[in-house]
PDB file of C-alpha atoms in Angstrom:
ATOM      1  CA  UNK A  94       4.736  -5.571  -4.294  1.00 93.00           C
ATOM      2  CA  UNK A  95       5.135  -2.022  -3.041  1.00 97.00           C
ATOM      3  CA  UNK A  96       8.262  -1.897  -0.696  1.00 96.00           C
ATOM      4  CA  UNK A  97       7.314  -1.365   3.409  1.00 96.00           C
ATOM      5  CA  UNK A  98       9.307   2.020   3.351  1.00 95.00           C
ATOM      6  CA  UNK A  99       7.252   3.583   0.460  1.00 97.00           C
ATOM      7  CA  UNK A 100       4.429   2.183   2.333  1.00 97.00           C
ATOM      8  CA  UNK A 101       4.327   3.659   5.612  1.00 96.00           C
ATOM      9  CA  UNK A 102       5.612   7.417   4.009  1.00 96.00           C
ATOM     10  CA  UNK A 103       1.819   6.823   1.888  1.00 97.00           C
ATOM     11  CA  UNK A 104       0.076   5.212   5.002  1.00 96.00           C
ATOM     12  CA  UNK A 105       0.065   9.036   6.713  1.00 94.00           C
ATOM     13  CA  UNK A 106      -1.610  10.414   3.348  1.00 96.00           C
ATOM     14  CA  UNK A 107      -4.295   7.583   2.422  1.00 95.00           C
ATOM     15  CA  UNK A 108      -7.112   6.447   4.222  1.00 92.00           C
ATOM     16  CA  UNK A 109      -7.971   2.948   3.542  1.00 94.00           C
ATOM     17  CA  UNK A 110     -11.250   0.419   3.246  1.00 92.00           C
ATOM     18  CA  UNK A 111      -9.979  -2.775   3.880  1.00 92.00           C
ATOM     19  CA  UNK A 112     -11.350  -5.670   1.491  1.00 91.00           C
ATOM     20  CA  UNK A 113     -10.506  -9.182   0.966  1.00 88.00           C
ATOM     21  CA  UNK A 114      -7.538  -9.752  -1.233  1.00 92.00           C
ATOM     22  CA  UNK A 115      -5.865  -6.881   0.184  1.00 95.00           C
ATOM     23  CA  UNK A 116      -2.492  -7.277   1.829  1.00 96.00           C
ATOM     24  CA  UNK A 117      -0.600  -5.530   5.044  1.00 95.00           C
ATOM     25  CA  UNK A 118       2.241  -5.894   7.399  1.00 95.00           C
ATOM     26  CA  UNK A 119       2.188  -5.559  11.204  1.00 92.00           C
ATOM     27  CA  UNK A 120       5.229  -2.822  12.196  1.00 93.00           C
ATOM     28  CA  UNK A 121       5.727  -5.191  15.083  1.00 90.00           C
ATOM     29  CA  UNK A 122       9.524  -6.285  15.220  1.00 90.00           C
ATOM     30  CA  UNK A 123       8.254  -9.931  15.961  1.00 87.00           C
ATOM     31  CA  UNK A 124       6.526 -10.772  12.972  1.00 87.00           C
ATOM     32  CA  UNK A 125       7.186  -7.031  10.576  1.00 84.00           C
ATOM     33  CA  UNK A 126       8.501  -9.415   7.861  1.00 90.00           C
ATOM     34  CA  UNK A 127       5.329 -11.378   7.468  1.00 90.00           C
ATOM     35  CA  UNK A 128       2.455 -10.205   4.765  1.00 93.00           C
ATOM     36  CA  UNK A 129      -1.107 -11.292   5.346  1.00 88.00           C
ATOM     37  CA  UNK A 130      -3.492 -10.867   2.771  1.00 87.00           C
ATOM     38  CA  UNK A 131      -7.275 -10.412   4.146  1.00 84.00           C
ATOM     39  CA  UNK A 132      -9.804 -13.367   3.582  1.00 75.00           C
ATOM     40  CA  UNK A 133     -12.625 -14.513   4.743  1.00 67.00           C
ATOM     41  CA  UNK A 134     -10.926 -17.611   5.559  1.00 66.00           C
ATOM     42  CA  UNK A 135      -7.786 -16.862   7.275  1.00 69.00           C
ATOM     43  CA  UNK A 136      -7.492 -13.533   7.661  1.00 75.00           C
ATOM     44  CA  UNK A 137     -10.974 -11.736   7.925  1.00 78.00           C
ATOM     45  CA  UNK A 138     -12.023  -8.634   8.168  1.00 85.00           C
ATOM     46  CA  UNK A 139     -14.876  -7.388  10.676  1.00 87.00           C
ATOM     47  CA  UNK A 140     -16.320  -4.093  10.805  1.00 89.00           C
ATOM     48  CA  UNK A 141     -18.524  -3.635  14.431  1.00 87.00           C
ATOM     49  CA  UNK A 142     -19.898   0.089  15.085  1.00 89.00           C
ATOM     50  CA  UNK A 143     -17.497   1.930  12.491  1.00 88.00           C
ATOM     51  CA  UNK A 144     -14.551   0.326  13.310  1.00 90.00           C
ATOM     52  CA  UNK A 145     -12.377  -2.500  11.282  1.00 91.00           C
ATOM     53  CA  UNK A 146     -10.898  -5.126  13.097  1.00 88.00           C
ATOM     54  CA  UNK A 147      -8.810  -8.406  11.820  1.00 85.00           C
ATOM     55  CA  UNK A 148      -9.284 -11.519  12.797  1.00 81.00           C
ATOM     56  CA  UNK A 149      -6.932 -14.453  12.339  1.00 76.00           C
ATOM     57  CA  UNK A 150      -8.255 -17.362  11.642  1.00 70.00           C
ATOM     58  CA  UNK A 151      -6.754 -20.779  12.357  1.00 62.00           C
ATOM     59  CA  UNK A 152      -3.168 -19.054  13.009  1.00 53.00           C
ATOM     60  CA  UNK A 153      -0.712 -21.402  14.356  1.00 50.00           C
ATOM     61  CA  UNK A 154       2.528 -19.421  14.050  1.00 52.00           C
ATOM     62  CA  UNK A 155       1.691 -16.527  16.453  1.00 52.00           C
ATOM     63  CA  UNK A 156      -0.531 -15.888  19.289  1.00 54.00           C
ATOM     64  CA  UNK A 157      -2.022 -13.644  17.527  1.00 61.00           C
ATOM     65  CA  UNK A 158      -6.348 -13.508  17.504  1.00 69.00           C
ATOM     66  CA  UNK A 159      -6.939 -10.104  16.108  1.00 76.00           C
ATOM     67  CA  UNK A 160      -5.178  -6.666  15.306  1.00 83.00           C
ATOM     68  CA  UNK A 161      -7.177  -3.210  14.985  1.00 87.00           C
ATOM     69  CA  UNK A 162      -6.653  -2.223  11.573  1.00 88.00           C
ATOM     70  CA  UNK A 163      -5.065   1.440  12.423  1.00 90.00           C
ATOM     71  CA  UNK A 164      -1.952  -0.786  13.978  1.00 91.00           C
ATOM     72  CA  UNK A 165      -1.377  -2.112  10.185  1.00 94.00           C
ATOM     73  CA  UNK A 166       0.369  -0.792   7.376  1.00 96.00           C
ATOM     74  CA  UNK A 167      -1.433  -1.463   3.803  1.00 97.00           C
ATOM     75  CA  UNK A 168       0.502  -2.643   0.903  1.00 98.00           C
ATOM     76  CA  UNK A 169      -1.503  -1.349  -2.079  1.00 98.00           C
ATOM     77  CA  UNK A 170      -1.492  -3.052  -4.907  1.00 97.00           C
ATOM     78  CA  UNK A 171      -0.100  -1.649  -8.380  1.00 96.00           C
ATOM     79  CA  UNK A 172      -4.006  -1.403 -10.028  1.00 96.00           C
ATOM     80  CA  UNK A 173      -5.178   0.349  -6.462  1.00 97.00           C
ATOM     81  CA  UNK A 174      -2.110   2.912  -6.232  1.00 97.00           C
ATOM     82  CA  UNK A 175      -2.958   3.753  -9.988  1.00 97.00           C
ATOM     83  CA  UNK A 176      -6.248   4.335  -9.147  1.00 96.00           C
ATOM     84  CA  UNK A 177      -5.220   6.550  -6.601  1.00 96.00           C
ATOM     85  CA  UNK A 178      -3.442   8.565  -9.359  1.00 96.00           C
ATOM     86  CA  UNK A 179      -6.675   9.691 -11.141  1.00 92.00           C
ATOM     87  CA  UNK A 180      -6.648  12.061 -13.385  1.00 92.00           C
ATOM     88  CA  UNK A 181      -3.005  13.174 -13.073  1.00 96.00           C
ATOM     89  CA  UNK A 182      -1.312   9.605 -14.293  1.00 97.00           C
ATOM     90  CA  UNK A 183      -0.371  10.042 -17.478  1.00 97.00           C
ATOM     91  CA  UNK A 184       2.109   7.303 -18.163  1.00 97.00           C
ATOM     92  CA  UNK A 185       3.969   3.941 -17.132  1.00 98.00           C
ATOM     93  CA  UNK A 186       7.039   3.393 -19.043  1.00 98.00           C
ATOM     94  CA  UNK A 187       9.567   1.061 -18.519  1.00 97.00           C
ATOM     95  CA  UNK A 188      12.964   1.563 -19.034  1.00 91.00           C
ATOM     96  CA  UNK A 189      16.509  -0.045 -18.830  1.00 94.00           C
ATOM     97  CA  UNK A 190      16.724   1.274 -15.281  1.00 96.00           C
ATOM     98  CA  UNK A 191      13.065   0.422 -14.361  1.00 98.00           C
ATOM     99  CA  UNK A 192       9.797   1.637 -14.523  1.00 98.00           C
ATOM    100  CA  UNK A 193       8.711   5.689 -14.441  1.00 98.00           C
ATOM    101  CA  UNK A 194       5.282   6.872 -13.642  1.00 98.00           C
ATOM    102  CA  UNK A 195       4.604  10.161 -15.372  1.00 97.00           C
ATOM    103  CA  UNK A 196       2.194  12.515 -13.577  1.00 97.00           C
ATOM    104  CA  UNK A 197       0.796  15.813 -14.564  1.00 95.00           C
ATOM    105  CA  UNK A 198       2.279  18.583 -11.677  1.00 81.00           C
ATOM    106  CA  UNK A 199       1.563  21.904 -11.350  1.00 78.00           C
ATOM    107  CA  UNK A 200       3.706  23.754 -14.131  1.00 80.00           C
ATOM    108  CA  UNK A 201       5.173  20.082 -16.129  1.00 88.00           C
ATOM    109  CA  UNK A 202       4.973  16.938 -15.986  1.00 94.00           C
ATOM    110  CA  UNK A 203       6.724  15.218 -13.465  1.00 94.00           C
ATOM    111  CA  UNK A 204       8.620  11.462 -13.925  1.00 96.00           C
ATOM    112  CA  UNK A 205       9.430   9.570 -10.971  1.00 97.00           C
ATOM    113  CA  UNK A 206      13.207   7.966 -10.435  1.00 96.00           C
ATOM    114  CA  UNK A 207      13.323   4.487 -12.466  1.00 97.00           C
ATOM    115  CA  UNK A 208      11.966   1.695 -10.008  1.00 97.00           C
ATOM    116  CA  UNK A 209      12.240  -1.989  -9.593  1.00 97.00           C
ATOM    117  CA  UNK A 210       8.883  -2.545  -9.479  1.00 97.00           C
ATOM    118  CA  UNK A 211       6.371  -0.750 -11.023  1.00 98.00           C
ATOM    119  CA  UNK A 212       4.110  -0.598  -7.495  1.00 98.00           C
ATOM    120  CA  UNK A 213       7.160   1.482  -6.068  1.00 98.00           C
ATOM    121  CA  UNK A 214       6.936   3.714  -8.966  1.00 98.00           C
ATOM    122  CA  UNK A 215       3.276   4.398  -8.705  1.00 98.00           C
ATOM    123  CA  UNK A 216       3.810   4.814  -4.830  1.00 98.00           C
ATOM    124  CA  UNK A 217       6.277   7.532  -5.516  1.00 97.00           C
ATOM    125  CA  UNK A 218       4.543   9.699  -8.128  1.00 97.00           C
ATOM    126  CA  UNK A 219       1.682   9.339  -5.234  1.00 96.00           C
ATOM    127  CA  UNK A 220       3.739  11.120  -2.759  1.00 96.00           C
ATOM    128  CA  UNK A 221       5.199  13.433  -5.072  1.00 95.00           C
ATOM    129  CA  UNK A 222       0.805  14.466  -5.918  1.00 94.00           C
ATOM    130  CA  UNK A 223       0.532  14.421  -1.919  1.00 94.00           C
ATOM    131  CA  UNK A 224       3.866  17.050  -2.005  1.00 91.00           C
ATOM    132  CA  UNK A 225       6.517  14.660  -0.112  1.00 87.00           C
ATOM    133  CA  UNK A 226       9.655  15.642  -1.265  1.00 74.00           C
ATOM    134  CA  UNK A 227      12.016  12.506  -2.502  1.00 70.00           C
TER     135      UNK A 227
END
């Protein structure tokens, strides 16, 4: 899973259409550490005049009925953030240190630092297309 950090830096660049099965974080200090993943059953999605809403479903832990969806940070998944790549991926490798996303840039190829997770990888070769420095 992409890391909350990486997250939030890509949050200012992307602009995202919730569906089911994708996942997100409240920045709220009270619950920041929990992941909810949208579906129709617990956590579900509802779009009313142009604007997305969630709506928590059966939610014991919190007092928590709905949140709008611009208060949320998205945690992509690693086959959505390589979509995101297009045309300029050009390679996941995986190396001793981690994994390295390989993007075409402007005058070379650029590699992204080695990576735990391959998500965080993909999410940095993202920001590096979007021209946030490391």
């Amino acid at each position: 899973m992409i890391s909350r950090d990486l997250a939030q830096r890509l949050s200012t660049h992307l602009t995202w259409e919730p569906a089911n099965a994708d996942q997100f974080f409240i920045p709220r200090p009270e619950i920041a550490d929990s992941v909810f993943t949208i579906s129709d059953m617990v956590v579900e999605l509802v779009v009313k005049d142009g604007q997305s809403r969630f709506h928590f479903n059966g939610t014991v832990e919190w007092a928590l009925d709905s949140v709008e969806s611009s208060e949320v940070v998205w945690l992509p998944r690693e086959s959505q953030l390589r979509t995101l790549l297009e045309e300029v991926f050009l390679s996941l490798d995986r190396s001793p240190d981690g994994y390295v996303v390989t993007v075409s840039g402007p005058r070379r190829a650029y590699h992204t630092p080695p990576e735990r997770e391959a998500s965080d990888a993909y999410a940095r070769a993202l920001l590096y297309t979007f021209g946030e420095p490391d």
